[in-house]
mmCIF file of C-alpha atoms and ligand atoms in Angstrom:
data_model
loop_
_atom_site.group_PDB
_atom_site.id
_atom_site.type_symbol
_atom_site.label_atom_id
_atom_site.label_comp_id
_atom_site.label_asym_id
_atom_site.label_seq_id
_atom_site.Cartn_x
_atom_site.Cartn_y
_atom_site.Cartn_z
ATOM 1 C CA UNK A 236 4.744 -47.789 -25.098
ATOM 2 C CA UNK A 237 3.182 -45.447 -27.633
ATOM 3 C CA UNK A 238 -0.522 -44.759 -28.043
ATOM 4 C CA UNK A 239 -2.246 -43.706 -31.216
ATOM 5 C CA UNK A 240 -5.624 -42.069 -31.819
ATOM 6 C CA UNK A 241 -7.828 -40.943 -34.671
ATOM 7 C CA UNK A 242 -9.099 -37.357 -34.791
ATOM 8 C CA UNK A 243 -12.461 -38.125 -33.150
ATOM 9 C CA UNK A 244 -10.929 -40.416 -30.510
ATOM 10 C CA UNK A 245 -13.075 -43.471 -31.329
ATOM 11 C CA UNK A 246 -10.157 -45.540 -32.630
ATOM 12 C CA UNK A 247 -7.339 -45.903 -30.106
ATOM 13 C CA UNK A 248 -4.453 -48.338 -29.929
ATOM 14 C CA UNK A 249 -1.109 -48.895 -28.309
ATOM 15 C CA UNK A 250 2.158 -50.103 -29.723
ATOM 16 C CA UNK A 251 5.006 -51.515 -27.677
ATOM 17 C CA UNK A 252 8.231 -50.660 -29.357
ATOM 18 C CA UNK A 253 10.752 -50.852 -30.492
ATOM 19 C CA UNK A 254 9.820 -49.138 -33.732
ATOM 20 C CA UNK A 255 11.967 -50.562 -36.501
ATOM 21 C CA UNK A 256 11.121 -48.070 -39.234
ATOM 22 C CA UNK A 257 10.054 -44.490 -39.877
ATOM 23 C CA UNK A 258 9.969 -43.098 -43.403
ATOM 24 C CA UNK A 259 8.210 -40.526 -45.570
ATOM 25 C CA UNK A 260 6.162 -41.795 -48.509
ATOM 26 C CA UNK A 261 5.476 -39.387 -51.392
ATOM 27 C CA UNK A 262 3.422 -41.757 -53.569
ATOM 28 C CA UNK A 263 0.249 -40.304 -55.068
ATOM 29 C CA UNK A 264 -1.887 -42.916 -53.279
ATOM 30 C CA UNK A 265 -0.632 -41.871 -49.844
ATOM 31 C CA UNK A 266 -0.963 -38.208 -50.804
ATOM 32 C CA UNK A 267 -4.603 -38.702 -51.794
ATOM 33 C CA UNK A 268 -5.559 -41.025 -48.934
ATOM 34 C CA UNK A 269 -4.192 -38.521 -46.407
ATOM 35 C CA UNK A 270 -4.667 -35.238 -48.278
ATOM 36 C CA UNK A 271 -1.079 -34.488 -47.304
ATOM 37 C CA UNK A 272 2.150 -33.528 -49.067
ATOM 38 C CA UNK A 273 3.628 -36.859 -47.946
ATOM 39 C CA UNK A 274 2.920 -39.471 -45.295
ATOM 40 C CA UNK A 275 5.245 -40.602 -42.535
ATOM 41 C CA UNK A 276 4.871 -44.309 -41.742
ATOM 42 C CA UNK A 277 6.234 -46.297 -38.837
ATOM 43 C CA UNK A 278 6.637 -50.032 -38.340
ATOM 44 C CA UNK A 279 6.846 -52.064 -35.136
ATOM 45 C CA UNK A 280 6.339 -55.742 -34.191
ATOM 46 C CA UNK A 281 2.711 -56.807 -34.554
ATOM 47 C CA UNK A 282 2.976 -58.796 -31.337
ATOM 48 C CA UNK A 283 3.217 -55.519 -29.401
ATOM 49 C CA UNK A 284 0.074 -54.004 -30.930
ATOM 50 C CA UNK A 285 -3.268 -53.745 -29.115
ATOM 51 C CA UNK A 286 -6.537 -52.030 -29.999
ATOM 52 C CA UNK A 287 -7.808 -50.000 -27.037
ATOM 53 C CA UNK A 288 -11.102 -49.001 -28.655
ATOM 54 C CA UNK A 289 -12.923 -48.530 -31.915
ATOM 55 C CA UNK A 290 -11.593 -51.490 -33.932
ATOM 56 C CA UNK A 291 -15.185 -52.043 -35.106
ATOM 57 C CA UNK A 292 -15.402 -48.419 -36.328
ATOM 58 C CA UNK A 293 -12.838 -48.924 -39.102
ATOM 59 C CA UNK A 294 -13.640 -49.140 -42.806
ATOM 60 C CA UNK A 295 -11.330 -50.711 -45.371
ATOM 61 C CA UNK A 296 -10.642 -49.708 -48.921
ATOM 62 C CA UNK A 297 -8.697 -52.016 -51.260
ATOM 63 C CA UNK A 298 -6.498 -49.485 -53.045
ATOM 64 C CA UNK A 299 -4.760 -52.148 -55.157
ATOM 65 C CA UNK A 300 -4.863 -55.960 -55.482
ATOM 66 C CA UNK A 301 -2.437 -56.221 -52.562
ATOM 67 C CA UNK A 302 -2.980 -52.928 -50.766
ATOM 68 C CA UNK A 303 -5.515 -52.165 -48.047
ATOM 69 C CA UNK A 304 -6.165 -48.713 -46.664
ATOM 70 C CA UNK A 305 -8.132 -48.379 -43.455
ATOM 71 C CA UNK A 306 -9.734 -45.375 -41.820
ATOM 72 C CA UNK A 307 -12.046 -44.320 -39.000
ATOM 73 C CA UNK A 308 -15.592 -44.270 -40.326
ATOM 74 C CA UNK A 309 -16.484 -41.277 -38.138
ATOM 75 C CA UNK A 310 -13.614 -38.860 -38.783
ATOM 76 C CA UNK A 311 -11.642 -40.239 -41.749
ATOM 77 C CA UNK A 312 -8.281 -40.565 -39.946
ATOM 78 C CA UNK A 313 -6.102 -43.320 -41.360
ATOM 79 C CA UNK A 314 -5.706 -46.285 -39.013
ATOM 80 C CA UNK A 315 -2.932 -48.908 -38.803
ATOM 81 C CA UNK A 316 -2.550 -51.755 -41.277
ATOM 82 C CA UNK A 317 -0.756 -55.023 -40.732
ATOM 83 C CA UNK A 318 1.670 -57.382 -42.401
ATOM 84 C CA UNK A 319 2.235 -60.894 -41.101
ATOM 85 C CA UNK A 320 4.539 -59.686 -38.335
ATOM 86 C CA UNK A 321 4.440 -55.892 -38.338
ATOM 87 C CA UNK A 322 2.022 -53.095 -37.621
ATOM 88 C CA UNK A 323 2.348 -50.199 -40.054
ATOM 89 C CA UNK A 324 1.024 -47.053 -38.410
ATOM 90 C CA UNK A 325 0.852 -43.438 -39.612
ATOM 91 C CA UNK A 326 3.145 -41.399 -37.357
ATOM 92 C CA UNK A 327 0.739 -38.444 -37.419
ATOM 93 C CA UNK A 328 -1.628 -40.333 -35.114
ATOM 94 C CA UNK A 329 0.957 -41.290 -32.504
ATOM 95 C CA UNK A 330 0.923 -39.432 -29.204
ATOM 96 C CA UNK A 331 4.206 -38.483 -27.584
ATOM 97 C CA UNK A 332 7.598 -39.460 -28.936
ATOM 98 C CA UNK A 333 7.895 -42.932 -30.471
ATOM 99 C CA UNK A 334 11.672 -42.670 -30.047
ATOM 100 C CA UNK A 335 12.508 -43.056 -33.712
ATOM 101 C CA UNK A 336 13.234 -40.478 -36.428
ATOM 102 C CA UNK A 337 12.573 -40.516 -40.194
ATOM 103 C CA UNK A 338 15.114 -42.654 -42.034
ATOM 104 C CA UNK A 339 14.311 -42.115 -45.710
ATOM 105 C CA UNK A 340 12.029 -40.800 -48.420
ATOM 106 C CA UNK A 341 10.124 -43.397 -50.487
ATOM 107 C CA UNK A 342 8.512 -42.689 -53.859
ATOM 108 C CA UNK A 343 10.602 -39.545 -54.231
ATOM 109 C CA UNK A 344 9.912 -40.133 -57.953
ATOM 110 C CA UNK A 345 6.225 -39.301 -57.295
ATOM 111 C CA UNK A 346 6.818 -36.142 -55.295
ATOM 112 C CA UNK A 347 3.931 -33.643 -55.135
ATOM 113 C CA UNK A 348 4.558 -31.254 -58.042
ATOM 114 C CA UNK A 349 4.795 -28.224 -55.715
ATOM 115 C CA UNK A 350 7.112 -29.906 -53.219
ATOM 116 C CA UNK A 351 10.896 -30.182 -52.924
ATOM 117 C CA UNK A 352 12.817 -32.397 -50.522
ATOM 118 C CA UNK A 353 15.246 -30.226 -48.579
ATOM 119 C CA UNK A 354 16.601 -32.576 -45.917
ATOM 120 C CA UNK A 355 19.562 -34.904 -46.348
ATOM 121 C CA UNK A 356 17.758 -38.239 -45.847
ATOM 122 C CA UNK A 357 18.281 -40.995 -48.436
ATOM 123 C CA UNK A 358 15.775 -40.929 -51.297
ATOM 124 C CA UNK A 359 14.297 -43.893 -53.162
ATOM 125 C CA UNK A 360 12.392 -43.318 -56.403
ATOM 126 C CA UNK A 361 9.915 -46.049 -55.370
ATOM 127 C CA UNK A 362 10.077 -48.609 -52.537
ATOM 128 C CA UNK A 363 13.572 -49.169 -51.140
ATOM 129 C CA UNK A 364 15.006 -52.403 -52.632
ATOM 130 C CA UNK A 365 15.032 -54.180 -49.238
ATOM 131 C CA UNK A 366 11.203 -54.023 -49.129
ATOM 132 C CA UNK A 367 11.032 -56.317 -52.174
ATOM 133 C CA UNK A 368 7.797 -54.632 -53.272
ATOM 134 C CA UNK A 369 6.713 -53.291 -56.627
ATOM 135 C CA UNK A 370 4.714 -50.158 -57.223
ATOM 136 C CA UNK A 371 1.166 -49.917 -58.520
ATOM 137 C CA UNK A 372 0.241 -48.331 -61.845
ATOM 138 C CA UNK A 373 -1.967 -45.271 -61.335
ATOM 139 C CA UNK A 374 -4.333 -43.693 -63.840
ATOM 140 C CA UNK A 375 -2.777 -40.815 -65.767
ATOM 141 C CA UNK A 376 -4.506 -37.464 -65.410
ATOM 142 C CA UNK A 377 -4.725 -35.189 -68.418
ATOM 143 C CA UNK A 378 -3.272 -31.751 -67.776
ATOM 144 C CA UNK A 379 -5.172 -28.649 -68.828
ATOM 145 C CA UNK A 380 -3.484 -25.252 -68.690
ATOM 146 C CA UNK A 381 -4.543 -23.187 -65.680
ATOM 147 C CA UNK A 382 -6.680 -25.968 -64.180
ATOM 148 C CA UNK A 383 -5.695 -28.158 -61.247
ATOM 149 C CA UNK A 384 -7.674 -31.405 -61.181
ATOM 150 C CA UNK A 385 -7.983 -33.422 -57.963
ATOM 151 C CA UNK A 386 -9.629 -36.624 -56.855
ATOM 152 C CA UNK A 387 -9.884 -38.884 -53.860
ATOM 153 C CA UNK A 388 -7.986 -42.175 -53.919
ATOM 154 C CA UNK A 389 -10.933 -44.292 -55.103
ATOM 155 C CA UNK A 390 -11.767 -41.728 -57.782
ATOM 156 C CA UNK A 391 -15.465 -41.501 -56.878
ATOM 157 C CA UNK A 392 -15.062 -37.839 -55.897
ATOM 158 C CA UNK A 393 -13.329 -35.331 -58.169
ATOM 159 C CA UNK A 394 -13.041 -31.561 -58.345
ATOM 160 C CA UNK A 395 -10.984 -28.897 -60.030
ATOM 161 C CA UNK A 396 -9.834 -25.353 -59.443
ATOM 162 C CA UNK A 397 -8.774 -22.589 -61.730
ATOM 163 C CA UNK A 398 -5.611 -20.569 -61.255
ATOM 164 C CA UNK A 399 -3.185 -20.497 -58.329
ATOM 165 C CA UNK A 400 -4.358 -20.692 -54.697
ATOM 166 C CA UNK A 401 -4.902 -17.527 -52.671
ATOM 167 C CA UNK A 402 -2.807 -19.219 -50.036
ATOM 168 C CA UNK A 403 -1.412 -22.646 -49.334
ATOM 169 C CA UNK A 404 0.127 -23.655 -46.044
ATOM 170 C CA UNK A 405 1.473 -26.590 -44.097
ATOM 171 C CA UNK A 406 -0.319 -26.852 -40.738
ATOM 172 C CA UNK A 407 1.446 -28.781 -37.973
ATOM 173 C CA UNK A 408 -1.283 -28.520 -35.295
ATOM 174 C CA UNK A 409 -2.210 -31.731 -33.489
ATOM 175 C CA UNK A 410 -5.705 -31.729 -35.045
ATOM 176 C CA UNK A 411 -4.324 -31.584 -38.576
ATOM 177 C CA UNK A 412 -1.738 -34.250 -37.740
ATOM 178 C CA UNK A 413 -4.423 -36.602 -36.407
ATOM 179 C CA UNK A 414 -6.991 -35.784 -39.062
ATOM 180 C CA UNK A 415 -4.566 -36.255 -41.953
ATOM 181 C CA UNK A 416 -2.477 -38.944 -40.268
ATOM 182 C CA UNK A 417 0.653 -37.111 -41.403
ATOM 183 C CA UNK A 418 3.387 -34.788 -40.138
ATOM 184 C CA UNK A 419 1.273 -31.860 -41.297
ATOM 185 C CA UNK A 420 -1.732 -31.014 -43.453
ATOM 186 C CA UNK A 421 -1.211 -28.982 -46.616
ATOM 187 C CA UNK A 422 -4.299 -26.939 -47.439
ATOM 188 C CA UNK A 423 -4.872 -24.685 -50.427
ATOM 189 C CA UNK A 424 -7.460 -21.907 -50.270
ATOM 190 C CA UNK A 425 -9.426 -20.596 -53.256
ATOM 191 C CA UNK A 426 -12.367 -18.289 -53.850
ATOM 192 C CA UNK A 427 -15.500 -20.347 -54.367
ATOM 193 C CA UNK A 428 -15.999 -19.225 -57.975
ATOM 194 C CA UNK A 429 -12.651 -20.855 -58.873
ATOM 195 C CA UNK A 430 -13.845 -24.264 -57.650
ATOM 196 C CA UNK A 431 -16.030 -26.923 -59.297
ATOM 197 C CA UNK A 432 -17.105 -30.358 -58.188
ATOM 198 C CA UNK A 433 -16.708 -32.778 -61.117
ATOM 199 C CA UNK A 434 -18.399 -35.762 -59.491
ATOM 200 C CA UNK A 435 -19.269 -37.500 -56.254
ATOM 201 C CA UNK A 436 -19.847 -34.589 -53.863
ATOM 202 C CA UNK A 437 -22.750 -36.601 -52.381
ATOM 203 C CA UNK A 438 -20.192 -39.161 -51.166
ATOM 204 C CA UNK A 439 -18.444 -36.755 -48.816
ATOM 205 C CA UNK A 440 -18.894 -36.974 -45.105
ATOM 206 C CA UNK A 441 -18.096 -34.276 -42.553
ATOM 207 C CA UNK A 442 -16.775 -34.669 -39.056
ATOM 208 C CA UNK A 443 -16.791 -31.552 -36.904
ATOM 209 C CA UNK A 444 -14.558 -31.716 -33.882
ATOM 210 C CA UNK A 445 -17.020 -31.015 -31.021
ATOM 211 C CA UNK A 446 -14.614 -28.936 -28.937
ATOM 212 C CA UNK A 447 -13.432 -26.777 -31.861
ATOM 213 C CA UNK A 448 -15.115 -23.669 -33.229
ATOM 214 C CA UNK A 449 -14.376 -24.439 -36.876
ATOM 215 C CA UNK A 450 -12.322 -27.597 -37.251
ATOM 216 C CA UNK A 451 -14.125 -29.936 -39.627
ATOM 217 C CA UNK A 452 -12.678 -32.748 -41.658
ATOM 218 C CA UNK A 453 -14.475 -33.775 -44.852
ATOM 219 C CA UNK A 454 -13.677 -37.128 -46.407
ATOM 220 C CA UNK A 455 -14.788 -39.724 -48.954
ATOM 221 C CA UNK A 456 -17.038 -42.371 -47.418
ATOM 222 C CA UNK A 457 -15.652 -44.999 -49.758
ATOM 223 C CA UNK A 458 -11.888 -44.517 -49.392
ATOM 224 C CA UNK A 459 -11.487 -42.089 -46.479
ATOM 225 C CA UNK A 460 -9.513 -39.511 -48.487
ATOM 226 C CA UNK A 461 -9.873 -35.901 -47.367
ATOM 227 C CA UNK A 462 -12.075 -33.861 -49.725
ATOM 228 C CA UNK A 463 -12.780 -30.123 -50.191
ATOM 229 C CA UNK A 464 -14.347 -28.105 -47.430
ATOM 230 C CA UNK A 465 -16.664 -25.508 -48.894
ATOM 231 C CA UNK A 466 -17.049 -22.444 -46.648
ATOM 232 C CA UNK A 467 -19.938 -20.472 -48.192
ATOM 233 C CA UNK A 468 -19.901 -17.907 -45.409
ATOM 234 C CA UNK A 469 -16.312 -16.919 -46.202
ATOM 235 C CA UNK A 470 -16.589 -17.389 -49.979
ATOM 236 C CA UNK A 471 -13.695 -19.837 -49.750
ATOM 237 C CA UNK A 472 -12.958 -23.485 -50.306
ATOM 238 C CA UNK A 473 -10.171 -25.307 -48.503
ATOM 239 C CA UNK A 474 -8.596 -28.098 -50.535
ATOM 240 C CA UNK A 475 -6.413 -30.954 -49.324
ATOM 241 C CA UNK A 476 -3.356 -30.334 -51.508
ATOM 242 C CA UNK A 477 -2.375 -34.012 -51.477
ATOM 243 C CA UNK A 478 -5.346 -34.781 -53.734
ATOM 244 C CA UNK A 479 -4.089 -32.479 -56.499
ATOM 245 C CA UNK A 480 -2.995 -34.188 -59.706
ATOM 246 C CA UNK A 481 -1.093 -31.197 -61.069
ATOM 247 C CA UNK A 482 0.888 -28.219 -59.906
ATOM 248 C CA UNK A 483 -1.487 -25.439 -58.786
ATOM 249 C CA UNK A 484 1.169 -23.000 -59.958
ATOM 250 C CA UNK A 485 2.285 -21.613 -56.629
ATOM 251 C CA UNK A 486 4.382 -23.111 -53.846
ATOM 252 C CA UNK A 487 3.216 -23.322 -50.232
ATOM 253 C CA UNK A 488 3.458 -19.964 -48.437
ATOM 254 C CA UNK A 489 4.323 -20.989 -44.898
ATOM 255 C CA UNK A 490 4.443 -23.496 -42.090
ATOM 256 C CA UNK A 491 1.863 -22.680 -39.431
ATOM 257 C CA UNK A 492 1.313 -23.945 -35.874
ATOM 258 C CA UNK A 493 4.954 -25.039 -35.725
ATOM 259 C CA UNK A 494 4.823 -24.740 -31.912
ATOM 260 C CA UNK A 495 2.708 -27.947 -32.060
ATOM 261 C CA UNK A 496 5.060 -29.820 -34.414
ATOM 262 C CA UNK A 497 5.442 -33.571 -33.795
ATOM 263 C CA UNK A 498 8.560 -34.412 -31.750
ATOM 264 C CA UNK A 499 9.897 -36.607 -34.576
ATOM 265 C CA UNK A 500 9.387 -33.935 -37.238
ATOM 266 C CA UNK A 501 11.839 -31.259 -38.416
ATOM 267 C CA UNK A 502 11.497 -28.421 -40.923
ATOM 268 C CA UNK A 503 14.425 -28.043 -43.308
ATOM 269 C CA UNK A 504 13.042 -25.671 -45.945
ATOM 270 C CA UNK A 505 13.184 -21.875 -46.047
ATOM 271 C CA UNK A 506 9.454 -21.110 -45.888
ATOM 272 C CA UNK A 507 8.306 -18.667 -43.189
ATOM 273 C CA UNK A 508 7.250 -20.307 -39.929
ATOM 274 C CA UNK A 509 4.506 -19.172 -37.567
ATOM 275 C CA UNK A 510 4.244 -20.655 -34.045
ATOM 276 C CA UNK A 511 0.421 -20.482 -34.183
ATOM 277 C CA UNK A 512 -2.084 -19.670 -36.904
ATOM 278 C CA UNK A 513 -1.164 -16.179 -38.180
ATOM 279 C CA UNK A 514 -3.855 -13.520 -37.780
ATOM 280 C CA UNK A 515 -6.162 -13.132 -40.801
ATOM 281 C CA UNK A 516 -4.906 -10.288 -42.978
HETATM 282 ZN ZN1 ZN B 1163 -12.180 -41.204 -35.653
HETATM 283 ZN ZN1 ZN B 1164 2.781 -44.224 -50.161
HETATM 284 ZN ZN1 ZN B 1165 -12.859 -41.898 -52.500
#
């Protein structure tokens, strides 16, 4: 039996295995909804799923005529969705080892512009044919030289930054995994004067983890997507890289907190790895 939890702990559930599927999705909708480079999904029989708490604290967002996204209203973590006989749960929220490993990459045709797949898993440009599903048309975003536009999944909140990030890293800590409902969070840091809200900043909601000194997740109230975290005191903004609609012009610098990596995750690229958060330089 595997339990799952959102970042704030309000939404909890358990899933009796066996898990039948684990795969990475690179579609732009998953990237925005989770603010992550890609999202790792699992599937298991619906009959073995139980809510333990917080089922009434979940908001839904219809991301397409057929697609529902659901998230914890308090912290923005993505929560499970259901088909007729399966539960589809984000692996980032599972505690312990679900006993299954990633089997494939989906929507490798929609890869984040700064990302490269370096493992040997099979790649599908969209859904694998056996899913019998068709992809959803997404609005095209106009590119402007030197500017990286971003938006949440519902589009109500948008922002842009100028130039490359000061730093961008993949964080594997358990808070980032729960908060982003993904293997890791990818965050890009900019000086505040490089950042502009374009619309909707009044729709963001913040959840500060009570036991943490700094850890705060900001998200869109409408669709749950992670949104920028403005840190006036440090003259910095932290951006969820998954929301970016263009290449910020620099690759990620490192993997951090790899000592807390999920048991089902593996790093196959050549980026530097730090067991914890590296000291501020
Ligand atoms: Zn929560
Ligand atoms: Zn997806
Ligand atoms: Zn939104």
